[in-house]
mmCIF file of N, CA and C in Angstrom:
data_model
loop_
_atom_site.group_PDB
_atom_site.id
_atom_site.type_symbol
_atom_site.label_atom_id
_atom_site.label_comp_id
_atom_site.label_asym_id
_atom_site.label_seq_id
_atom_site.Cartn_x
_atom_site.Cartn_y
_atom_site.Cartn_z
ATOM 1 N N MET A 273 9.367 -21.626 7.252
ATOM 2 C CA MET A 273 8.651 -21.620 5.985
ATOM 3 C C MET A 273 7.455 -22.548 6.109
ATOM 4 N N ARG A 274 6.478 -22.322 5.262
ATOM 5 C CA ARG A 274 5.275 -23.141 5.284
ATOM 6 C C ARG A 274 5.434 -24.307 4.325
ATOM 7 N N ILE A 275 4.485 -25.224 4.382
ATOM 8 C CA ILE A 275 4.595 -26.484 3.657
ATOM 9 C C ILE A 275 4.722 -26.284 2.147
ATOM 10 N N GLY A 276 3.986 -25.345 1.579
ATOM 11 C CA GLY A 276 4.049 -25.113 0.135
ATOM 12 C C GLY A 276 5.422 -24.639 -0.310
ATOM 13 N N GLU A 277 6.025 -23.757 0.469
ATOM 14 C CA GLU A 277 7.355 -23.266 0.135
ATOM 15 C C GLU A 277 8.394 -24.377 0.255
ATOM 16 N N LEU A 278 8.291 -25.169 1.315
ATOM 17 C CA LEU A 278 9.220 -26.288 1.483
ATOM 18 C C LEU A 278 9.096 -27.275 0.329
ATOM 19 N N ALA A 279 7.871 -27.591 -0.046
ATOM 20 C CA ALA A 279 7.646 -28.528 -1.156
ATOM 21 C C ALA A 279 8.269 -27.982 -2.437
ATOM 22 N N ALA A 280 8.056 -26.716 -2.708
ATOM 23 C CA ALA A 280 8.606 -26.113 -3.927
ATOM 24 C C ALA A 280 10.129 -26.124 -3.897
ATOM 25 N N ARG A 281 10.712 -25.773 -2.782
ATOM 26 C CA ARG A 281 12.180 -25.738 -2.685
ATOM 27 C C ARG A 281 12.791 -27.135 -2.758
ATOM 28 N N ALA A 282 12.042 -28.136 -2.291
ATOM 29 C CA ALA A 282 12.556 -29.513 -2.309
ATOM 30 C C ALA A 282 12.216 -30.229 -3.611
ATOM 31 N N GLY A 283 11.389 -29.607 -4.438
ATOM 32 C CA GLY A 283 11.009 -30.240 -5.695
ATOM 33 C C GLY A 283 10.063 -31.408 -5.506
ATOM 34 N N THR A 284 9.150 -31.280 -4.564
ATOM 35 C CA THR A 284 8.191 -32.345 -4.291
ATOM 36 C C THR A 284 6.813 -31.740 -4.073
ATOM 37 N N THR A 285 5.897 -32.511 -3.542
ATOM 38 C CA THR A 285 4.539 -32.025 -3.319
ATOM 39 C C THR A 285 4.234 -31.933 -1.829
ATOM 40 N N THR A 286 3.220 -31.148 -1.512
ATOM 41 C CA THR A 286 2.806 -31.060 -0.110
ATOM 42 C C THR A 286 2.260 -32.405 0.369
ATOM 43 N N ARG A 287 1.649 -33.139 -0.533
ATOM 44 C CA ARG A 287 1.134 -34.472 -0.173
ATOM 45 C C ARG A 287 2.279 -35.386 0.259
ATOM 46 N N THR A 288 3.381 -35.340 -0.485
ATOM 47 C CA THR A 288 4.552 -36.151 -0.129
ATOM 48 C C THR A 288 5.086 -35.738 1.235
ATOM 49 N N LEU A 289 5.132 -34.444 1.503
ATOM 50 C CA LEU A 289 5.639 -33.976 2.800
ATOM 51 C C LEU A 289 4.746 -34.453 3.934
ATOM 52 N N ARG A 290 3.451 -34.410 3.718
ATOM 53 C CA ARG A 290 2.532 -34.911 4.755
ATOM 54 C C ARG A 290 2.733 -36.413 4.982
ATOM 55 N N TYR A 291 3.011 -37.141 3.902
ATOM 56 C CA TYR A 291 3.268 -38.574 4.024
ATOM 57 C C TYR A 291 4.551 -38.813 4.822
ATOM 58 N N TYR A 292 5.603 -38.079 4.504
ATOM 59 C CA TYR A 292 6.855 -38.218 5.256
ATOM 60 C C TYR A 292 6.625 -37.893 6.729
ATOM 61 N N GLU A 293 5.811 -36.890 6.977
ATOM 62 C CA GLU A 293 5.484 -36.528 8.352
ATOM 63 C C GLU A 293 4.768 -37.685 9.046
ATOM 64 N N SER A 294 3.818 -38.304 8.361
ATOM 65 C CA SER A 294 3.075 -39.418 8.956
ATOM 66 C C SER A 294 3.973 -40.618 9.233
ATOM 67 N N ARG A 295 5.055 -40.752 8.465
ATOM 68 C CA ARG A 295 6.011 -41.859 8.654
ATOM 69 C C ARG A 295 7.096 -41.516 9.665
ATOM 70 N N GLY A 296 7.061 -40.298 10.190
ATOM 71 C CA GLY A 296 8.035 -39.889 11.202
ATOM 72 C C GLY A 296 9.372 -39.451 10.633
ATOM 73 N N LEU A 297 9.444 -39.207 9.339
ATOM 74 C CA LEU A 297 10.697 -38.777 8.719
ATOM 75 C C LEU A 297 10.848 -37.259 8.699
ATOM 76 N N LEU A 298 9.760 -36.566 8.777
ATOM 77 C CA LEU A 298 9.770 -35.112 8.773
ATOM 78 C C LEU A 298 9.058 -34.641 10.034
ATOM 79 N N PRO A 299 9.656 -33.709 10.783
ATOM 80 C CA PRO A 299 9.020 -33.279 12.028
ATOM 81 C C PRO A 299 7.684 -32.592 11.778
ATOM 82 N N ALA A 300 6.787 -32.756 12.719
ATOM 83 C CA ALA A 300 5.453 -32.159 12.620
ATOM 84 C C ALA A 300 5.358 -30.992 13.598
ATOM 85 N N ARG A 301 5.987 -29.884 13.229
ATOM 86 C CA ARG A 301 5.926 -28.691 14.078
ATOM 87 C C ARG A 301 4.844 -27.756 13.541
ATOM 88 N N ARG A 302 4.204 -27.062 14.443
ATOM 89 C CA ARG A 302 3.158 -26.111 14.060
ATOM 90 C C ARG A 302 3.486 -24.746 14.653
ATOM 91 N N GLY A 303 3.236 -23.722 13.856
ATOM 92 C CA GLY A 303 3.412 -22.352 14.336
ATOM 93 C C GLY A 303 2.234 -21.935 15.195
ATOM 94 N N ASP A 304 2.297 -20.726 15.718
ATOM 95 C CA ASP A 304 1.209 -20.203 16.551
ATOM 96 C C ASP A 304 -0.106 -20.122 15.789
ATOM 97 N N ASN A 305 0.007 -19.982 14.472
ATOM 98 C CA ASN A 305 -1.188 -19.885 13.638
ATOM 99 C C ASN A 305 -1.769 -21.249 13.271
ATOM 100 N N GLY A 306 -1.137 -22.337 13.700
ATOM 101 C CA GLY A 306 -1.623 -23.682 13.421
ATOM 102 C C GLY A 306 -1.073 -24.298 12.148
ATOM 103 N N TYR A 307 -0.367 -23.497 11.355
ATOM 104 C CA TYR A 307 0.213 -24.012 10.116
ATOM 105 C C TYR A 307 1.501 -24.783 10.413
ATOM 106 N N ARG A 308 1.789 -25.747 9.554
ATOM 107 C CA ARG A 308 3.056 -26.457 9.671
ATOM 108 C C ARG A 308 4.181 -25.455 9.463
ATOM 109 N N ALA A 309 5.248 -25.611 10.247
ATOM 110 C CA ALA A 309 6.388 -24.698 10.146
ATOM 111 C C ALA A 309 7.665 -25.508 9.934
ATOM 112 N N TYR A 310 8.458 -25.094 8.966
ATOM 113 C CA TYR A 310 9.688 -25.804 8.617
ATOM 114 C C TYR A 310 10.841 -24.826 8.541
ATOM 115 N N ASP A 311 12.055 -25.373 8.599
ATOM 116 C CA ASP A 311 13.246 -24.531 8.464
ATOM 117 C C ASP A 311 14.245 -25.201 7.525
ATOM 118 N N GLU A 312 15.427 -24.622 7.433
ATOM 119 C CA GLU A 312 16.451 -25.124 6.508
ATOM 120 C C GLU A 312 16.879 -26.549 6.843
ATOM 121 N N SER A 313 16.841 -26.923 8.113
ATOM 122 C CA SER A 313 17.236 -28.294 8.480
ATOM 123 C C SER A 313 16.243 -29.304 7.905
ATOM 124 N N ASP A 314 14.987 -28.912 7.815
ATOM 125 C CA ASP A 314 13.986 -29.797 7.213
ATOM 126 C C ASP A 314 14.234 -29.946 5.717
ATOM 127 N N LEU A 315 14.651 -28.877 5.084
ATOM 128 C CA LEU A 315 14.989 -28.940 3.663
ATOM 129 C C LEU A 315 16.171 -29.884 3.453
ATOM 130 N N LYS A 316 17.138 -29.837 4.348
ATOM 131 C CA LYS A 316 18.291 -30.737 4.257
ATOM 132 C C LYS A 316 17.847 -32.196 4.403
ATOM 133 N N LEU A 317 16.918 -32.453 5.330
ATOM 134 C CA LEU A 317 16.384 -33.810 5.490
ATOM 135 C C LEU A 317 15.724 -34.287 4.197
ATOM 136 N N LEU A 318 14.918 -33.426 3.615
ATOM 137 C CA LEU A 318 14.220 -33.789 2.381
ATOM 138 C C LEU A 318 15.193 -34.047 1.242
ATOM 139 N N ARG A 319 16.208 -33.246 1.137
ATOM 140 C CA ARG A 319 17.199 -33.450 0.073
ATOM 141 C C ARG A 319 17.918 -34.775 0.267
ATOM 142 N N GLN A 320 18.191 -35.139 1.507
ATOM 143 C CA GLN A 320 18.822 -36.429 1.788
ATOM 144 C C GLN A 320 17.902 -37.566 1.368
ATOM 145 N N ILE A 321 16.633 -37.479 1.739
ATOM 146 C CA ILE A 321 15.664 -38.515 1.386
ATOM 147 C C ILE A 321 15.556 -38.643 -0.129
ATOM 148 N N ARG A 322 15.411 -37.528 -0.811
ATOM 149 C CA ARG A 322 15.236 -37.544 -2.265
ATOM 150 C C ARG A 322 16.473 -38.098 -2.981
ATOM 151 N N THR A 323 17.649 -37.734 -2.520
ATOM 152 C CA THR A 323 18.880 -38.250 -3.122
ATOM 153 C C THR A 323 18.946 -39.761 -2.982
ATOM 154 N N LEU A 324 18.665 -40.249 -1.790
ATOM 155 C CA LEU A 324 18.704 -41.696 -1.563
ATOM 156 C C LEU A 324 17.646 -42.415 -2.390
ATOM 157 N N GLN A 325 16.470 -41.839 -2.498
ATOM 158 C CA GLN A 325 15.437 -42.465 -3.321
ATOM 159 C C GLN A 325 15.840 -42.466 -4.793
ATOM 160 N N ASP A 326 16.505 -41.419 -5.239
ATOM 161 C CA ASP A 326 17.020 -41.396 -6.613
ATOM 162 C C ASP A 326 18.038 -42.513 -6.832
ATOM 163 N N PHE A 327 18.754 -42.894 -5.774
ATOM 164 C CA PHE A 327 19.730 -43.985 -5.849
ATOM 165 C C PHE A 327 19.069 -45.354 -5.763
ATOM 166 N N GLY A 328 17.753 -45.402 -5.515
ATOM 167 C CA GLY A 328 17.046 -46.670 -5.442
ATOM 168 C C GLY A 328 16.742 -47.149 -4.035
ATOM 169 N N PHE A 329 16.982 -46.327 -3.037
ATOM 170 C CA PHE A 329 16.664 -46.706 -1.660
ATOM 171 C C PHE A 329 15.166 -46.547 -1.447
ATOM 172 N N ASP A 330 14.560 -47.495 -0.709
ATOM 173 C CA ASP A 330 13.156 -47.290 -0.382
ATOM 174 C C ASP A 330 13.075 -46.329 0.804
ATOM 175 N N LEU A 331 11.878 -45.848 1.065
ATOM 176 C CA LEU A 331 11.713 -44.796 2.062
ATOM 177 C C LEU A 331 12.219 -45.214 3.439
ATOM 178 N N GLU A 332 11.943 -46.442 3.834
ATOM 179 C CA GLU A 332 12.383 -46.884 5.160
ATOM 180 C C GLU A 332 13.908 -46.937 5.262
ATOM 181 N N GLU A 333 14.573 -47.226 4.152
ATOM 182 C CA GLU A 333 16.044 -47.264 4.172
ATOM 183 C C GLU A 333 16.646 -45.881 4.393
ATOM 184 N N THR A 334 15.871 -44.830 4.196
ATOM 185 C CA THR A 334 16.393 -43.473 4.413
ATOM 186 C C THR A 334 16.376 -43.074 5.887
ATOM 187 N N ARG A 335 15.625 -43.810 6.687
ATOM 188 C CA ARG A 335 15.445 -43.432 8.095
ATOM 189 C C ARG A 335 16.762 -43.240 8.861
ATOM 190 N N PRO A 336 17.733 -44.161 8.777
ATOM 191 C CA PRO A 336 18.974 -43.931 9.529
ATOM 192 C C PRO A 336 19.700 -42.648 9.117
ATOM 193 N N PHE A 337 19.607 -42.275 7.860
ATOM 194 C CA PHE A 337 20.245 -41.054 7.378
ATOM 195 C C PHE A 337 19.552 -39.819 7.958
ATOM 196 N N VAL A 338 18.221 -39.873 7.982
ATOM 197 C CA VAL A 338 17.436 -38.783 8.553
ATOM 198 C C VAL A 338 17.738 -38.655 10.045
ATOM 199 N N GLU A 339 17.755 -39.780 10.739
ATOM 200 C CA GLU A 339 18.046 -39.750 12.176
ATOM 201 C C GLU A 339 19.444 -39.233 12.447
ATOM 202 N N CYS A 340 20.381 -39.566 11.582
ATOM 203 C CA CYS A 340 21.748 -39.081 11.724
ATOM 204 C C CYS A 340 21.786 -37.551 11.619
ATOM 205 N N LEU A 341 21.098 -37.013 10.625
ATOM 206 C CA LEU A 341 21.029 -35.558 10.470
ATOM 207 C C LEU A 341 20.339 -34.914 11.665
ATOM 208 N N ARG A 342 19.243 -35.513 12.106
ATOM 209 C CA ARG A 342 18.506 -34.945 13.245
ATOM 210 C C ARG A 342 19.330 -34.928 14.520
ATOM 211 N N SER A 343 20.251 -35.880 14.645
ATOM 212 C CA SER A 343 21.070 -35.925 15.864
ATOM 213 C C SER A 343 22.215 -34.916 15.832
ATOM 214 N N GLY A 344 22.285 -34.134 14.749
ATOM 215 C CA GLY A 344 23.264 -33.051 14.708
ATOM 216 C C GLY A 344 24.471 -33.294 13.830
ATOM 217 N N HIS A 345 24.555 -34.435 13.179
ATOM 218 C CA HIS A 345 25.681 -34.697 12.287
ATOM 219 C C HIS A 345 25.539 -33.855 11.025
ATOM 220 N N PRO A 346 26.667 -33.405 10.480
ATOM 221 C CA PRO A 346 26.599 -32.542 9.296
ATOM 222 C C PRO A 346 26.132 -33.270 8.039
ATOM 223 N N GLU A 347 26.334 -34.579 7.981
ATOM 224 C CA GLU A 347 25.918 -35.392 6.837
ATOM 225 C C GLU A 347 25.137 -36.599 7.338
ATOM 226 N N GLY A 348 24.167 -37.017 6.557
ATOM 227 C CA GLY A 348 23.326 -38.134 6.952
ATOM 228 C C GLY A 348 23.995 -39.487 6.876
ATOM 229 N N ASP A 349 25.149 -39.538 6.207
ATOM 230 C CA ASP A 349 25.825 -40.830 6.080
ATOM 231 C C ASP A 349 27.072 -40.919 6.957
ATOM 232 N N SER A 350 27.102 -40.116 8.008
ATOM 233 C CA SER A 350 28.271 -40.142 8.898
ATOM 234 C C SER A 350 28.015 -40.926 10.185
ATOM 235 N N CYS A 351 26.941 -41.694 10.231
ATOM 236 C CA CYS A 351 26.613 -42.506 11.410
ATOM 237 C C CYS A 351 26.723 -43.992 11.068
ATOM 238 N N PRO A 352 27.039 -44.826 12.037
ATOM 239 C CA PRO A 352 27.163 -46.264 11.785
ATOM 240 C C PRO A 352 25.927 -46.895 11.158
ATOM 241 N N ALA A 353 24.740 -46.503 11.577
ATOM 242 C CA ALA A 353 23.514 -47.106 11.023
ATOM 243 C C ALA A 353 23.370 -46.778 9.535
ATOM 244 N N SER A 354 23.761 -45.579 9.151
ATOM 245 C CA SER A 354 23.700 -45.189 7.736
ATOM 246 C C SER A 354 24.699 -46.001 6.919
ATOM 247 N N LEU A 355 25.877 -46.175 7.457
ATOM 248 C CA LEU A 355 26.896 -46.954 6.752
ATOM 249 C C LEU A 355 26.453 -48.404 6.588
ATOM 250 N N ALA A 356 25.747 -48.930 7.580
ATOM 251 C CA ALA A 356 25.229 -50.302 7.482
ATOM 252 C C ALA A 356 24.211 -50.406 6.337
ATOM 253 N N VAL A 357 23.392 -49.378 6.164
ATOM 254 C CA VAL A 357 22.420 -49.379 5.068
ATOM 255 C C VAL A 357 23.159 -49.331 3.739
ATOM 256 N N TYR A 358 24.192 -48.509 3.641
ATOM 257 C CA TYR A 358 25.008 -48.466 2.420
ATOM 258 C C TYR A 358 25.569 -49.853 2.096
ATOM 259 N N ARG A 359 26.098 -50.519 3.112
ATOM 260 C CA ARG A 359 26.686 -51.849 2.887
ATOM 261 C C ARG A 359 25.630 -52.848 2.391
ATOM 262 N N ARG A 360 24.457 -52.831 3.024
ATOM 263 C CA ARG A 360 23.375 -53.730 2.594
ATOM 264 C C ARG A 360 22.954 -53.431 1.166
ATOM 265 N N LYS A 361 22.882 -52.151 0.831
ATOM 266 C CA LYS A 361 22.457 -51.772 -0.518
ATOM 267 C C LYS A 361 23.499 -52.217 -1.538
ATOM 268 N N LEU A 362 24.779 -52.075 -1.226
ATOM 269 C CA LEU A 362 25.818 -52.533 -2.149
ATOM 270 C C LEU A 362 25.742 -54.041 -2.365
ATOM 271 N N THR A 363 25.510 -54.797 -1.309
ATOM 272 C CA THR A 363 25.357 -56.245 -1.431
ATOM 273 C C THR A 363 24.161 -56.577 -2.319
ATOM 274 N N GLU A 364 23.049 -55.885 -2.093
ATOM 275 C CA GLU A 364 21.848 -56.084 -2.905
ATOM 276 C C GLU A 364 22.122 -55.772 -4.374
ATOM 277 N N LEU A 365 22.814 -54.679 -4.634
ATOM 278 C CA LEU A 365 23.134 -54.307 -6.013
ATOM 279 C C LEU A 365 24.068 -55.319 -6.670
ATOM 280 N N ASP A 366 25.055 -55.799 -5.919
ATOM 281 C CA ASP A 366 25.961 -56.813 -6.467
ATOM 282 C C ASP A 366 25.201 -58.077 -6.852
ATOM 283 N N GLU A 367 24.228 -58.471 -6.015
ATOM 284 C CA GLU A 367 23.416 -59.647 -6.331
ATOM 285 C C GLU A 367 22.583 -59.410 -7.589
ATOM 286 N N LEU A 368 22.005 -58.238 -7.713
ATOM 287 C CA LEU A 368 21.208 -57.917 -8.901
ATOM 288 C C LEU A 368 22.073 -57.887 -10.157
ATOM 289 N N ILE A 369 23.263 -57.347 -10.040
ATOM 290 C CA ILE A 369 24.180 -57.317 -11.187
ATOM 291 C C ILE A 369 24.509 -58.745 -11.617
ATOM 292 N N GLY A 370 24.728 -59.625 -10.650
ATOM 293 C CA GLY A 370 24.996 -61.025 -10.965
ATOM 294 C C GLY A 370 23.826 -61.671 -11.681
ATOM 295 N N GLU A 371 22.618 -61.407 -11.200
ATOM 296 C CA GLU A 371 21.426 -61.956 -11.850
ATOM 297 C C GLU A 371 21.283 -61.420 -13.270
ATOM 298 N N LEU A 372 21.535 -60.142 -13.453
ATOM 299 C CA LEU A 372 21.441 -59.551 -14.797
ATOM 300 C C LEU A 372 22.490 -60.131 -15.743
ATOM 301 N N ARG A 373 23.669 -60.389 -15.221
ATOM 302 C CA ARG A 373 24.706 -61.015 -16.066
ATOM 303 C C ARG A 373 24.265 -62.405 -16.522
ATOM 304 N N THR A 374 23.637 -63.144 -15.625
ATOM 305 C CA THR A 374 23.141 -64.476 -15.970
ATOM 306 C C THR A 374 22.067 -64.390 -17.048
ATOM 307 N N VAL A 375 21.132 -63.477 -16.887
ATOM 308 C CA VAL A 375 20.073 -63.299 -17.886
ATOM 309 C C VAL A 375 20.673 -62.874 -19.216
ATOM 310 N N ARG A 376 21.620 -61.971 -19.184
ATOM 311 C CA ARG A 376 22.271 -61.515 -20.417
ATOM 312 C C ARG A 376 22.948 -62.669 -21.138
ATOM 313 N N ALA A 377 23.639 -63.492 -20.385
ATOM 314 C CA ALA A 377 24.317 -64.647 -20.992
ATOM 315 C C ALA A 377 23.304 -65.601 -21.624
ATOM 316 N N ARG A 378 22.188 -65.847 -20.961
ATOM 317 C CA ARG A 378 21.161 -66.732 -21.513
ATOM 318 C C ARG A 378 20.567 -66.168 -22.804
ATOM 319 N N ILE A 379 20.335 -64.872 -22.813
ATOM 320 C CA ILE A 379 19.810 -64.236 -24.024
ATOM 321 C C ILE A 379 20.832 -64.327 -25.148
ATOM 322 N N GLY A 380 22.095 -64.149 -24.827
ATOM 323 C CA GLY A 380 23.151 -64.275 -25.831
ATOM 324 C C GLY A 380 23.195 -65.662 -26.440
ATOM 325 N N VAL A 381 23.036 -66.688 -25.614
ATOM 326 C CA VAL A 381 23.011 -68.065 -26.094
ATOM 327 C C VAL A 381 21.809 -68.270 -27.013
ATOM 328 N N ARG A 382 20.642 -67.773 -26.607
ATOM 329 C CA ARG A 382 19.432 -67.913 -27.440
ATOM 330 C C ARG A 382 19.605 -67.203 -28.776
ATOM 331 N N LEU A 383 20.176 -66.011 -28.747
ATOM 332 C CA LEU A 383 20.376 -65.258 -29.973
ATOM 333 C C LEU A 383 21.349 -65.984 -30.895
ATOM 334 N N ALA A 384 22.417 -66.529 -30.333
ATOM 335 C CA ALA A 384 23.386 -67.271 -31.138
ATOM 336 C C ALA A 384 22.738 -68.510 -31.754
ATOM 337 N N ALA A 385 21.834 -69.150 -31.008
ATOM 338 C CA ALA A 385 21.146 -70.337 -31.520
ATOM 339 C C ALA A 385 20.190 -69.979 -32.653
ATOM 340 N N MET A 386 19.799 -68.726 -32.721
ATOM 341 C CA MET A 386 18.850 -68.275 -33.736
ATOM 342 C C MET A 386 19.563 -67.727 -34.976
ATOM 343 N N ALA A 387 20.876 -67.822 -35.041
ATOM 344 C CA ALA A 387 21.627 -67.296 -36.195
ATOM 345 C C ALA A 387 21.084 -67.904 -37.479
ATOM 346 N N GLY A 388 20.801 -67.059 -38.428
ATOM 347 C CA GLY A 388 20.283 -67.523 -39.705
ATOM 348 C C GLY A 388 18.775 -67.654 -39.736
ATOM 349 N N TYR A 389 18.131 -67.511 -38.594
ATOM 350 C CA TYR A 389 16.674 -67.615 -38.525
ATOM 351 C C TYR A 389 16.048 -66.317 -39.019
ATOM 352 N N GLU A 390 15.065 -66.408 -39.874
ATOM 353 C CA GLU A 390 14.323 -65.250 -40.373
ATOM 354 C C GLU A 390 12.957 -65.236 -39.714
ATOM 355 N N PRO A 391 12.654 -64.208 -38.942
ATOM 356 C CA PRO A 391 11.336 -64.159 -38.309
ATOM 357 C C PRO A 391 10.234 -63.997 -39.349
ATOM 358 N N PRO A 392 9.068 -64.565 -39.079
ATOM 359 C CA PRO A 392 7.957 -64.426 -40.030
ATOM 360 C C PRO A 392 7.498 -62.975 -40.101
ATOM 361 N N LEU A 393 6.959 -62.606 -41.242
ATOM 362 C CA LEU A 393 6.434 -61.257 -41.404
ATOM 363 C C LEU A 393 5.045 -61.171 -40.801
ATOM 364 N N CYS A 394 4.757 -60.043 -40.253
ATOM 365 C CA CYS A 394 3.442 -59.786 -39.682
ATOM 366 C C CYS A 394 2.441 -59.590 -40.814
ATOM 367 N N GLU A 395 1.250 -60.095 -40.642
ATOM 368 C CA GLU A 395 0.224 -59.968 -41.671
ATOM 369 C C GLU A 395 -0.224 -58.527 -41.851
ATOM 370 N N LEU A 396 0.076 -57.673 -40.880
ATOM 371 C CA LEU A 396 -0.380 -56.275 -40.930
ATOM 372 C C LEU A 396 0.744 -55.374 -41.416
ATOM 373 N N GLY A 397 1.073 -55.417 -42.650
ATOM 374 C CA GLY A 397 2.018 -54.467 -43.204
ATOM 375 C C GLY A 397 3.399 -55.012 -43.447
ATOM 376 N N GLY A 398 3.627 -56.295 -43.331
ATOM 377 C CA GLY A 398 4.896 -56.881 -43.674
ATOM 378 C C GLY A 398 6.019 -56.610 -42.689
ATOM 379 N N GLN A 399 5.709 -56.180 -41.448
ATOM 380 C CA GLN A 399 6.756 -55.939 -40.453
ATOM 381 C C GLN A 399 7.047 -57.228 -39.716
ATOM 382 N N GLU A 400 8.292 -57.302 -39.216
ATOM 383 C CA GLU A 400 8.643 -58.480 -38.436
ATOM 384 C C GLU A 400 7.855 -58.499 -37.153
ATOM 385 N N LEU A 401 7.577 -59.687 -36.669
ATOM 386 C CA LEU A 401 6.886 -59.830 -35.383
ATOM 387 C C LEU A 401 7.814 -59.561 -34.243
#
């Protein structure tokens, strides 16, 4: 399939596909006519990348999953390097959750300290600031 068809089937743009190609995540094969040529395995790579990005992975973090698929594994997360990325991402998420809990607790304390406080009205229509 050509680049436009692949982009449409993957739900992305041709510009994004060219970018992935420049980063080495998508193969740069050309047909006899000089056009980029893709197949179903490329669509699988793109779906893996997009799923991981939807989960919050940056583009470089998808590389081990792509390489795993390219090496012939049926799933991109069945290789040790992919599992290592999963572990790092879980650690990162746990740290962020901890930070958010701390911020939430601080906001709760501030709100409790403001009990009974009436915010001033805005001069433009009597709404609270």
